[in-house]
CSV table of C-alpha atoms in Angstrom, one decimal:
chain,number,residue,atom,x,y,z
A,1,MET,CA,-52.3,63.3,103.6
A,2,GLY,CA,-51.6,62.9,100.0
A,3,LEU,CA,-54.0,61.5,97.4
A,4,HIS,CA,-54.1,58.1,96.9
A,5,ARG,CA,-55.5,56.0,93.8
A,6,PHE,CA,-55.4,53.0,95.9
A,7,ARG,CA,-55.6,52.0,99.7
A,8,PRO,CA,-52.8,53.7,101.3
A,9,ALA,CA,-50.2,51.9,103.0
A,10,PRO,CA,-51.1,50.4,106.3
A,11,SER,CA,-50.3,51.6,109.6
A,12,GLY,CA,-48.4,50.1,112.5
A,13,ARG,CA,-51.8,50.3,114.3
A,14,MET,CA,-53.1,47.9,111.6
A,15,GLY,CA,-50.2,45.6,111.6
A,16,THR,CA,-50.6,45.1,115.3
A,17,LEU,CA,-54.5,44.7,114.9
A,18,TRP,CA,-54.1,42.0,112.3
A,19,THR,CA,-51.7,40.4,114.7
A,20,LEU,CA,-53.7,40.1,117.7
A,21,ALA,CA,-57.1,39.6,116.7
A,22,PRO,CA,-56.9,36.0,115.9
A,23,ILE,CA,-55.9,35.1,119.4
A,24,ARG,CA,-58.7,33.4,121.2
A,25,GLN,CA,-59.3,33.6,124.7
A,26,ALA,CA,-58.3,37.4,124.7
A,27,VAL,CA,-59.9,40.8,124.7
A,28,LEU,CA,-58.5,43.8,122.5
A,29,LEU,CA,-59.2,47.2,123.9
A,30,GLU,CA,-58.8,50.2,121.7
A,31,PHE,CA,-58.4,53.8,123.4
A,32,GLY,CA,-59.5,55.2,120.2
A,33,CYS,CA,-62.6,56.7,118.3
A,34,MET,CA,-66.0,55.3,118.1
A,35,GLY,CA,-66.3,52.9,115.2
A,36,HIS,CA,-62.6,51.7,114.6
A,37,MET,CA,-63.6,48.3,115.7
A,38,LEU,CA,-66.7,48.0,113.8
A,39,TYR,CA,-65.1,48.8,110.7
A,40,ALA,CA,-61.9,46.4,112.0
A,41,HIS,CA,-64.4,43.8,112.5
A,42,SER,CA,-65.7,43.4,109.0
A,43,ALA,CA,-62.5,43.7,107.4
A,44,LEU,CA,-61.3,41.0,109.4
A,45,ASN,CA,-64.1,38.8,108.5
A,46,ARG,CA,-63.1,39.4,104.9
A,47,VAL,CA,-59.5,38.0,105.7
A,48,GLY,CA,-60.5,35.2,107.4
A,49,VAL,CA,-60.4,36.1,111.2
A,50,HIS,CA,-63.7,34.3,112.3
A,51,GLN,CA,-66.2,34.5,115.1
A,52,GLY,CA,-64.7,33.1,118.3
A,53,SER,CA,-61.3,34.9,117.8
A,54,CYS,CA,-60.3,38.0,120.1
A,55,LYS,CA,-63.2,40.1,121.4
A,56,LEU,CA,-63.0,43.4,120.1
A,57,TYR,CA,-63.7,46.7,121.9
A,58,SER,CA,-63.2,50.4,121.8
A,59,THR,CA,-63.5,53.2,124.4
A,60,HIS,CA,-64.7,56.0,122.4
A,61,ILE,CA,-63.0,59.3,123.0
A,62,ASP,CA,-64.5,62.8,122.5
A,63,GLU,CA,-63.6,66.4,122.1
A,64,ALA,CA,-63.2,66.5,126.4
A,65,ASP,CA,-60.7,63.5,126.5
A,66,ILE,CA,-58.9,64.9,123.6
A,67,SER,CA,-58.2,68.6,125.0
A,68,LEU,CA,-58.0,67.7,128.6
A,69,GLY,CA,-56.1,64.0,128.3
A,70,GLY,CA,-59.0,62.3,130.1
A,71,THR,CA,-58.6,58.5,130.4
A,72,GLU,CA,-61.8,57.8,132.6
A,73,ARG,CA,-63.5,55.6,129.7
A,74,PHE,CA,-60.5,53.6,129.7
A,75,ALA,CA,-60.6,52.7,133.1
A,76,ARG,CA,-64.2,52.1,133.0
A,77,ALA,CA,-63.8,49.9,129.9
A,78,VAL,CA,-61.5,47.7,131.5
A,79,ALA,CA,-63.7,47.3,134.9
A,80,ASP,CA,-66.6,46.4,132.6
A,81,ILE,CA,-64.6,44.0,130.2
A,82,VAL,CA,-63.4,42.1,133.4
A,83,THR,CA,-66.6,42.1,134.7
A,84,ARG,CA,-68.2,40.8,131.4
A,85,ASP,CA,-65.6,38.6,130.1
A,86,ASN,CA,-63.3,38.1,132.6
A,87,PRO,CA,-60.2,37.4,130.3
A,88,PRO,CA,-56.7,36.3,131.0
A,89,VAL,CA,-55.3,39.1,129.2
A,90,ILE,CA,-56.3,42.4,127.8
A,91,PHE,CA,-54.2,43.7,124.8
A,92,VAL,CA,-54.6,47.3,125.0
A,93,LEU,CA,-54.3,49.0,121.3
A,94,PRO,CA,-53.7,52.7,120.8
A,95,SER,CA,-54.7,54.8,118.2
A,96,SER,CA,-53.5,57.8,116.4
A,97,VAL,CA,-55.4,60.5,118.5
A,98,PRO,CA,-54.1,59.5,122.0
A,99,GLU,CA,-51.0,58.6,120.5
A,100,MET,CA,-50.4,62.1,119.1
A,101,ILE,CA,-51.3,63.9,122.5
A,102,GLY,CA,-49.0,61.6,124.5
A,103,THR,CA,-51.4,59.6,126.2
A,104,ASP,CA,-49.2,57.1,128.6
A,105,LEU,CA,-50.9,53.8,127.8
A,106,PRO,CA,-48.2,51.7,129.6
A,107,ALA,CA,-48.4,54.0,132.6
A,108,ILE,CA,-52.1,53.9,132.7
A,109,CYS,CA,-52.2,49.9,132.5
A,110,GLU,CA,-49.5,49.7,135.3
A,111,GLU,CA,-51.7,51.9,137.4
A,112,LEU,CA,-54.7,49.9,136.9
A,113,GLN,CA,-53.2,46.3,136.9
A,114,PRO,CA,-53.1,45.9,140.5
A,115,ASP,CA,-57.0,46.0,140.7
A,116,TYR,CA,-57.0,43.1,138.1
A,117,PRO,CA,-54.7,40.3,139.5
A,118,ASP,CA,-56.2,37.6,137.2
A,119,THR,CA,-56.1,39.7,134.2
A,120,LEU,CA,-52.9,40.9,132.3
A,121,LEU,CA,-53.2,44.5,130.8
A,122,LEU,CA,-50.8,44.4,128.0
A,123,PRO,CA,-50.1,47.5,126.1
A,124,PHE,CA,-49.3,47.6,122.5
A,125,GLY,CA,-47.3,50.6,120.6
A,126,CYS,CA,-47.6,51.9,117.0
A,127,GLY,CA,-50.5,53.8,117.3
A,128,GLY,CA,-49.0,56.6,115.5
A,129,PHE,CA,-48.4,57.6,111.8
A,130,ASN,CA,-44.6,57.3,112.0
A,131,MET,CA,-44.7,53.5,112.0
A,132,GLY,CA,-45.8,51.1,109.1
A,133,GLN,CA,-47.6,48.1,109.0
A,134,HIS,CA,-44.7,45.8,109.2
A,135,ARG,CA,-43.1,47.4,112.2
A,136,GLY,CA,-46.7,47.0,113.8
A,137,VAL,CA,-46.5,43.0,113.3
A,138,GLN,CA,-42.8,42.9,114.3
A,139,GLU,CA,-43.3,44.8,117.4
A,140,ALA,CA,-46.8,42.8,118.4
A,141,LEU,CA,-45.0,39.5,118.1
A,142,LEU,CA,-42.1,40.5,120.2
A,143,THR,CA,-44.3,41.8,122.9
A,144,LEU,CA,-46.3,38.6,122.8
A,145,ALA,CA,-43.1,36.7,122.9
A,146,ARG,CA,-41.9,38.7,125.9
A,147,SER,CA,-44.7,39.0,128.2
A,148,LEU,CA,-46.9,35.5,127.7
A,149,PRO,CA,-44.7,32.6,127.5
A,150,VAL,CA,-44.2,30.7,131.1
A,151,ASP,CA,-41.2,29.1,131.9
A,152,ALA,CA,-41.7,25.3,130.9
A,153,PRO,CA,-39.3,22.5,130.2
A,154,PRO,CA,-39.2,21.1,126.3
A,155,THR,CA,-42.3,18.9,126.0
A,156,GLU,CA,-41.5,15.2,126.1
A,157,VAL,CA,-42.7,14.7,122.5
A,158,PRO,CA,-40.7,17.1,120.0
A,159,THR,CA,-43.0,19.9,119.3
A,160,PHE,CA,-42.9,23.0,117.6
A,161,ASN,CA,-44.2,26.8,117.3
A,162,ILE,CA,-44.8,28.7,114.1
A,163,ILE,CA,-44.2,32.4,114.3
A,164,GLY,CA,-45.5,34.9,111.7
A,165,SER,CA,-48.6,33.5,110.5
A,166,CYS,CA,-50.7,36.6,110.7
A,167,ALA,CA,-53.8,37.9,109.3
A,168,ASP,CA,-52.2,40.6,106.9
A,169,LEU,CA,-50.7,37.9,104.8
A,170,PHE,CA,-52.5,36.6,101.8
A,171,ARG,CA,-53.7,32.9,102.4
A,172,PHE,CA,-52.0,32.6,105.8
A,173,HIS,CA,-54.5,30.0,107.0
A,174,ALA,CA,-53.7,27.7,104.0
A,175,ASP,CA,-49.9,28.4,103.8
A,176,ALA,CA,-49.6,27.5,107.8
A,177,GLY,CA,-51.9,24.7,107.4
A,178,GLU,CA,-49.3,23.3,104.5
A,179,ILE,CA,-46.4,23.7,107.1
A,180,LEU,CA,-48.4,21.6,109.6
A,181,ARG,CA,-48.8,18.7,106.9
A,182,LEU,CA,-45.1,19.2,106.2
A,183,MET,CA,-44.0,18.8,110.1
A,184,GLU,CA,-46.3,16.0,110.6
A,185,GLY,CA,-45.2,13.9,107.6
A,186,ALA,CA,-41.4,14.6,108.1
A,187,PHE,CA,-41.1,14.5,111.6
A,188,GLY,CA,-44.3,13.2,113.2
A,189,MET,CA,-44.5,16.6,115.3
A,190,LYS,CA,-47.4,18.6,116.5
A,191,PRO,CA,-47.5,22.3,117.0
A,192,LEU,CA,-47.7,24.1,120.3
A,193,CYS,CA,-48.4,27.4,118.9
A,194,ILE,CA,-49.1,29.0,115.6
A,195,MET,CA,-48.4,32.3,115.9
A,196,THR,CA,-51.3,34.0,115.7
A,197,SER,CA,-53.5,32.9,113.1
A,198,ASP,CA,-54.7,30.0,115.2
A,199,THR,CA,-54.0,30.2,118.7
A,200,THR,CA,-54.8,30.6,122.1
A,201,VAL,CA,-53.5,32.9,125.1
A,202,GLY,CA,-52.8,29.2,126.7
A,203,GLN,CA,-50.9,28.1,123.7
A,204,LEU,CA,-48.7,31.3,123.7
A,205,GLN,CA,-48.0,30.8,127.3
A,206,GLN,CA,-46.6,27.3,126.6
A,207,MET,CA,-44.3,28.7,123.5
A,208,GLY,CA,-41.2,27.9,125.5
A,209,GLY,CA,-41.7,24.1,125.5
A,210,ALA,CA,-41.1,23.7,122.0
A,211,HIS,CA,-38.2,22.3,120.4
A,212,ILE,CA,-37.9,24.8,117.6
A,213,ASN,CA,-39.5,27.7,116.2
A,214,LEU,CA,-40.2,28.2,112.4
A,215,VAL,CA,-40.2,31.8,111.5
A,216,LEU,CA,-42.4,32.4,108.4
A,217,ARG,CA,-41.7,36.5,108.0
A,218,GLN,CA,-38.7,38.5,108.8
A,219,GLU,CA,-40.8,40.4,111.4
A,220,GLY,CA,-41.0,37.1,113.4
A,221,VAL,CA,-37.2,37.2,114.1
A,222,PRO,CA,-36.9,39.6,117.1
A,223,ALA,CA,-39.3,37.3,118.8
A,224,ALA,CA,-37.5,34.1,117.7
A,225,MET,CA,-34.5,35.5,119.2
A,226,HIS,CA,-36.0,36.5,122.5
A,227,LEU,CA,-37.3,32.9,122.7
A,228,GLU,CA,-34.1,31.2,122.1
A,229,GLU,CA,-32.5,33.5,124.5
A,230,ARG,CA,-34.8,32.7,127.2
A,231,PHE,CA,-35.4,28.7,126.5
A,232,GLY,CA,-32.6,28.3,124.3
A,233,THR,CA,-35.0,27.0,121.3
A,234,PRO,CA,-33.2,27.1,118.0
A,235,TYR,CA,-35.2,29.0,115.2
A,236,LEU,CA,-35.5,28.9,111.4
A,237,SER,CA,-36.2,32.0,109.6
A,238,ALA,CA,-37.7,30.9,106.1
A,239,ARG,CA,-40.6,30.1,103.8
A,240,PRO,CA,-40.5,27.0,101.7
A,241,TYR,CA,-41.2,27.4,98.2
A,242,GLY,CA,-41.0,25.2,95.3
A,243,ILE,CA,-39.8,21.3,95.2
A,244,ARG,CA,-36.5,21.6,95.7
A,245,GLY,CA,-36.7,24.6,98.1
A,246,THR,CA,-39.4,22.9,100.1
A,247,ARG,CA,-37.1,19.7,100.1
A,248,ALA,CA,-33.9,22.1,101.4
A,249,TRP,CA,-36.2,23.3,104.0
A,250,LEU,CA,-36.9,20.4,105.5
A,251,ASP,CA,-33.3,19.4,105.5
A,252,ARG,CA,-32.6,22.5,107.8
A,253,VAL,CA,-35.1,21.8,110.2
A,254,ALA,CA,-33.7,18.4,110.8
A,255,GLU,CA,-30.1,19.9,111.5
A,256,LEU,CA,-31.6,22.3,113.7
A,257,LEU,CA,-33.7,19.6,115.6
A,258,HIS,CA,-30.9,16.9,115.3
A,259,VAL,CA,-33.6,14.4,114.4
A,260,PRO,CA,-33.7,12.1,111.1
A,261,LEU,CA,-35.9,13.3,108.7
A,262,ASP,CA,-38.6,10.8,107.5
A,263,ARG,CA,-36.9,10.5,103.8
A,264,SER,CA,-39.8,8.1,102.4
A,265,PHE,CA,-42.2,10.9,103.2
A,266,ALA,CA,-39.9,14.0,101.8
A,267,ASP,CA,-38.6,12.4,98.7
A,268,GLY,CA,-41.9,11.0,97.9
A,269,GLN,CA,-43.8,14.0,98.2
A,270,ALA,CA,-41.1,15.6,95.8
A,271,ALA,CA,-41.2,13.0,93.3
A,272,GLU,CA,-45.4,13.1,93.5
A,273,ILE,CA,-45.3,16.9,92.6
A,274,ARG,CA,-42.6,16.7,89.9
A,275,ARG,CA,-45.0,13.8,88.3
A,276,LEU,CA,-48.0,16.1,88.7
A,277,THR,CA,-46.5,19.1,87.2
A,278,ALA,CA,-44.3,17.3,84.5
A,279,PRO,CA,-46.8,18.6,81.7
A,280,ALA,CA,-46.7,22.0,82.8
A,281,ALA,CA,-42.6,22.1,83.3
A,282,GLY,CA,-42.9,21.0,79.2
A,283,VAL,CA,-45.2,23.8,78.5
A,284,PHE,CA,-43.0,26.3,80.3
A,285,GLN,CA,-39.8,25.0,78.6
A,286,HIS,CA,-41.5,25.3,75.3
A,287,ALA,CA,-42.9,28.7,75.8
A,288,VAL,CA,-39.8,30.1,77.1
A,289,GLN,CA,-37.7,29.0,73.9
A,290,THR,CA,-40.4,30.1,71.6
A,291,ARG,CA,-41.9,33.8,73.2
A,292,ARG,CA,-39.6,34.5,76.1
A,293,ASP,CA,-40.5,37.9,76.0
A,294,GLU,CA,-44.1,36.6,77.0
A,295,MET,CA,-42.9,34.7,79.9
A,296,HIS,CA,-41.3,37.0,82.4
A,297,LEU,CA,-42.3,36.3,86.0
A,298,SER,CA,-43.1,39.7,87.9
A,299,ALA,CA,-44.3,40.1,91.4
A,300,GLY,CA,-44.8,42.7,94.2
A,301,GLY,CA,-45.8,42.1,97.7
A,302,HIS,CA,-44.5,41.1,101.1
A,303,ALA,CA,-40.5,40.5,100.6
A,304,ASP,CA,-40.2,37.3,102.1
A,305,VAL,CA,-43.2,35.9,99.6
A,306,VAL,CA,-42.1,37.5,96.5
A,307,LYS,CA,-38.4,36.2,97.0
A,308,GLY,CA,-39.9,32.8,97.5
A,309,ILE,CA,-42.0,32.9,94.7
A,310,VAL,CA,-39.5,34.1,92.3
A,311,SER,CA,-36.8,31.5,93.5
A,312,PHE,CA,-39.1,28.8,92.7
A,313,GLY,CA,-40.6,30.2,89.2
A,314,CYS,CA,-37.1,31.6,87.8
A,315,GLY,CA,-34.8,29.1,89.7
A,316,GLU,CA,-36.6,25.6,89.4
A,317,LEU,CA,-38.8,26.5,86.4
A,318,SER,CA,-36.4,28.9,84.6
A,319,PHE,CA,-38.9,31.7,83.8
A,320,PRO,CA,-37.2,34.8,82.9
A,321,LYS,CA,-37.1,37.3,86.1
A,322,GLY,CA,-39.4,40.2,85.3
A,323,ALA,CA,-39.8,43.6,87.5
A,324,CYS,CA,-40.0,42.4,91.5
A,325,TRP,CA,-41.0,45.0,94.2
A,326,CYS,CA,-41.7,44.6,98.1
A,327,ASP,CA,-44.3,46.7,100.1
A,328,SER,CA,-41.7,47.7,103.1
A,329,PRO,CA,-38.8,50.0,102.5
A,330,GLU,CA,-37.2,48.2,105.8
A,331,MET,CA,-36.8,45.0,103.7
A,332,ALA,CA,-36.1,46.3,100.4
A,333,GLU,CA,-32.8,45.1,98.9
A,334,GLU,CA,-30.8,46.3,95.6
A,335,GLU,CA,-32.8,43.6,93.5
A,336,LEU,CA,-35.8,44.0,95.6
A,337,PRO,CA,-36.8,47.7,96.0
A,338,CYS,CA,-39.8,49.1,97.8
A,339,LEU,CA,-42.0,50.9,95.5
A,340,ALA,CA,-44.3,53.6,96.0
A,341,GLU,CA,-48.0,53.5,94.4
A,342,ASP,CA,-46.9,55.8,91.5
A,343,GLN,CA,-43.8,53.4,91.1
A,344,TRP,CA,-45.6,50.2,91.4
A,345,THR,CA,-48.4,51.8,89.1
A,346,GLN,CA,-46.0,52.3,86.4
A,347,CYS,CA,-44.3,49.1,86.5
A,348,VAL,CA,-47.4,47.3,86.3
A,349,ALA,CA,-48.6,49.1,83.5
A,350,GLU,CA,-45.4,48.5,81.4
A,351,GLN,CA,-45.7,44.6,82.4
A,352,LYS,CA,-47.8,44.0,79.3
A,353,LYS,CA,-46.6,40.8,78.6
A,354,GLY,CA,-45.8,37.8,81.0
A,355,LEU,CA,-46.8,36.6,84.5
A,356,LEU,CA,-47.6,38.9,86.8
A,357,MET,CA,-48.4,38.2,90.8
A,358,ALA,CA,-49.3,40.9,93.0
A,359,SER,CA,-52.2,42.4,95.4
A,360,GLY,CA,-55.6,41.5,94.4
A,361,GLU,CA,-56.3,45.6,94.2
A,362,ALA,CA,-53.3,45.8,91.5
A,363,LEU,CA,-54.3,42.9,89.5
A,364,GLU,CA,-57.8,44.2,89.3
A,365,TRP,CA,-56.5,47.8,88.3
A,366,ALA,CA,-54.4,46.4,85.6
A,367,GLY,CA,-57.0,44.0,84.4
A,368,ARG,CA,-54.8,40.9,84.8
A,369,ASN,CA,-55.8,37.7,86.3
A,370,GLY,CA,-56.7,37.8,89.8
A,371,GLU,CA,-56.1,34.1,90.3
A,372,LEU,CA,-52.4,35.4,90.5
A,373,GLN,CA,-52.8,37.3,93.4
A,374,ILE,CA,-50.1,36.6,96.2
A,375,ALA,CA,-50.6,39.8,98.6
A,376,ASN,CA,-53.3,42.4,100.0
A,377,PRO,CA,-55.1,44.6,99.6
A,378,ASP,CA,-57.9,42.2,98.6
A,379,VAL,CA,-60.8,42.8,96.5
A,380,LYS,CA,-62.7,39.5,97.6
A,381,TRP,CA,-63.9,38.1,100.7
A,382,ARG,CA,-61.7,35.1,101.9
A,383,LEU,CA,-63.9,32.9,104.3
A,384,ASN,CA,-62.5,29.7,103.2
A,385,PRO,CA,-59.3,28.6,105.3
A,386,TYR,CA,-58.9,25.5,103.4
A,387,GLU,CA,-57.8,27.1,100.1
A,388,SER,CA,-54.7,25.8,98.3
A,389,PRO,CA,-51.3,27.2,99.8
A,390,LEU,CA,-48.7,28.9,98.1
A,391,VAL,CA,-45.7,27.1,100.3
A,392,GLY,CA,-44.6,23.7,100.4
A,393,PHE,CA,-45.1,20.8,98.1
A,394,ARG,CA,-48.6,21.4,97.6
A,395,GLY,CA,-48.1,24.9,96.8
A,396,ALA,CA,-45.7,24.1,94.2
A,397,ALA,CA,-48.3,22.2,92.7
A,398,ASN,CA,-50.7,25.0,92.9
A,399,LEU,CA,-48.3,27.5,91.4
A,400,ALA,CA,-47.5,25.4,88.6
A,401,THR,CA,-51.2,25.1,88.0
A,402,LEU,CA,-51.8,29.0,88.1
A,403,TRP,CA,-48.9,29.4,85.6
A,404,VAL,CA,-49.5,26.7,83.1
A,405,ASN,CA,-53.2,28.0,83.0
A,406,GLU,CA,-51.9,31.4,82.4
A,407,VAL,CA,-49.1,30.9,80.0
A,408,LEU,CA,-51.5,28.9,77.6
A,409,GLY,CA,-54.6,31.2,78.0
A,410,GLY,CA,-56.9,29.0,76.1
A,411,ARG,CA,-54.1,28.0,73.5
A,412,GLN,CA,-53.7,24.3,73.1
A,413,ASP,CA,-49.8,24.2,72.4
């Protein structure tokens, strides 16, 4: 393993864990080493996955289990969990050691399943070193969509699902909350399932009754495609950023739903945010004209987040575009490369002027404003799920506020 100045890129196992951990009524059992779930529980608390979410257990494995391929601990753990918690589903999470020695968890679950007719044993993959965080998120979302929803007709009153609101994204609670507000105001619609940051096993089972799936990240598209094939549910894969961007997102939702948009709400919200941010827009225009080299907007993080924020800042507000990068090679594009640690540190070091939005870790290392964080790894605890969002109309107001304070930096011009 190479040396890292910062936290290494998360594994697929971590992506799976971040996706599953918020789901209430479920239990997660890792066939892995003692202590894994102790550290995971603390880390999840830091990012805002609180008590009452998925219960986390680990089997513990020792040298004999590894050398002889023993799985008795796993069977005993399942029996104890069913007796203690009687959950409707046990998510089975692999870890790197069993994955490397070839332990076949799906086969073990299939063998044990007849003994527990009231509890589904649902195994997940991506436990090895060959898959990254985003692949783990994608596979977990797809496995949930394939395994848990039951046959159900569309709800009488139109409803929607959110797919891809997971604990690895910065401000995932706040962004999901803004989506709920927009859908309630523009269409009078309530959610069936917020997959997975605020949901239960029961809500996941009812996903097939929704009238539309709103996919907030690329990793959720395979799950949405499966639900479309099985239930005929259309989906929209996009994150709404900015004023024009959010208005266009609402129009696309209306087209897919074949229902009218409440234009008084949408236009009224857009007008209000333009009014609130008008003073900042004037500051930005003046600053770009007088000190353009200090106004470049640079960003690094999840590809969908970076592209959305840059589209608002450089499209609607006319900031010059600076260096931009994403954290996944599978999502990289010509204009949005995936940068390794030595590359993004050099990139950040070169951005001595302008607006820089990145992970909390990167901003702290660079001595830049931590309020401009848009990605993890974080350096703070995030206990408050009601922070200002980055998406939607209110996200536009929040971003404009962050940027105007950074541009002025104590100046009064």
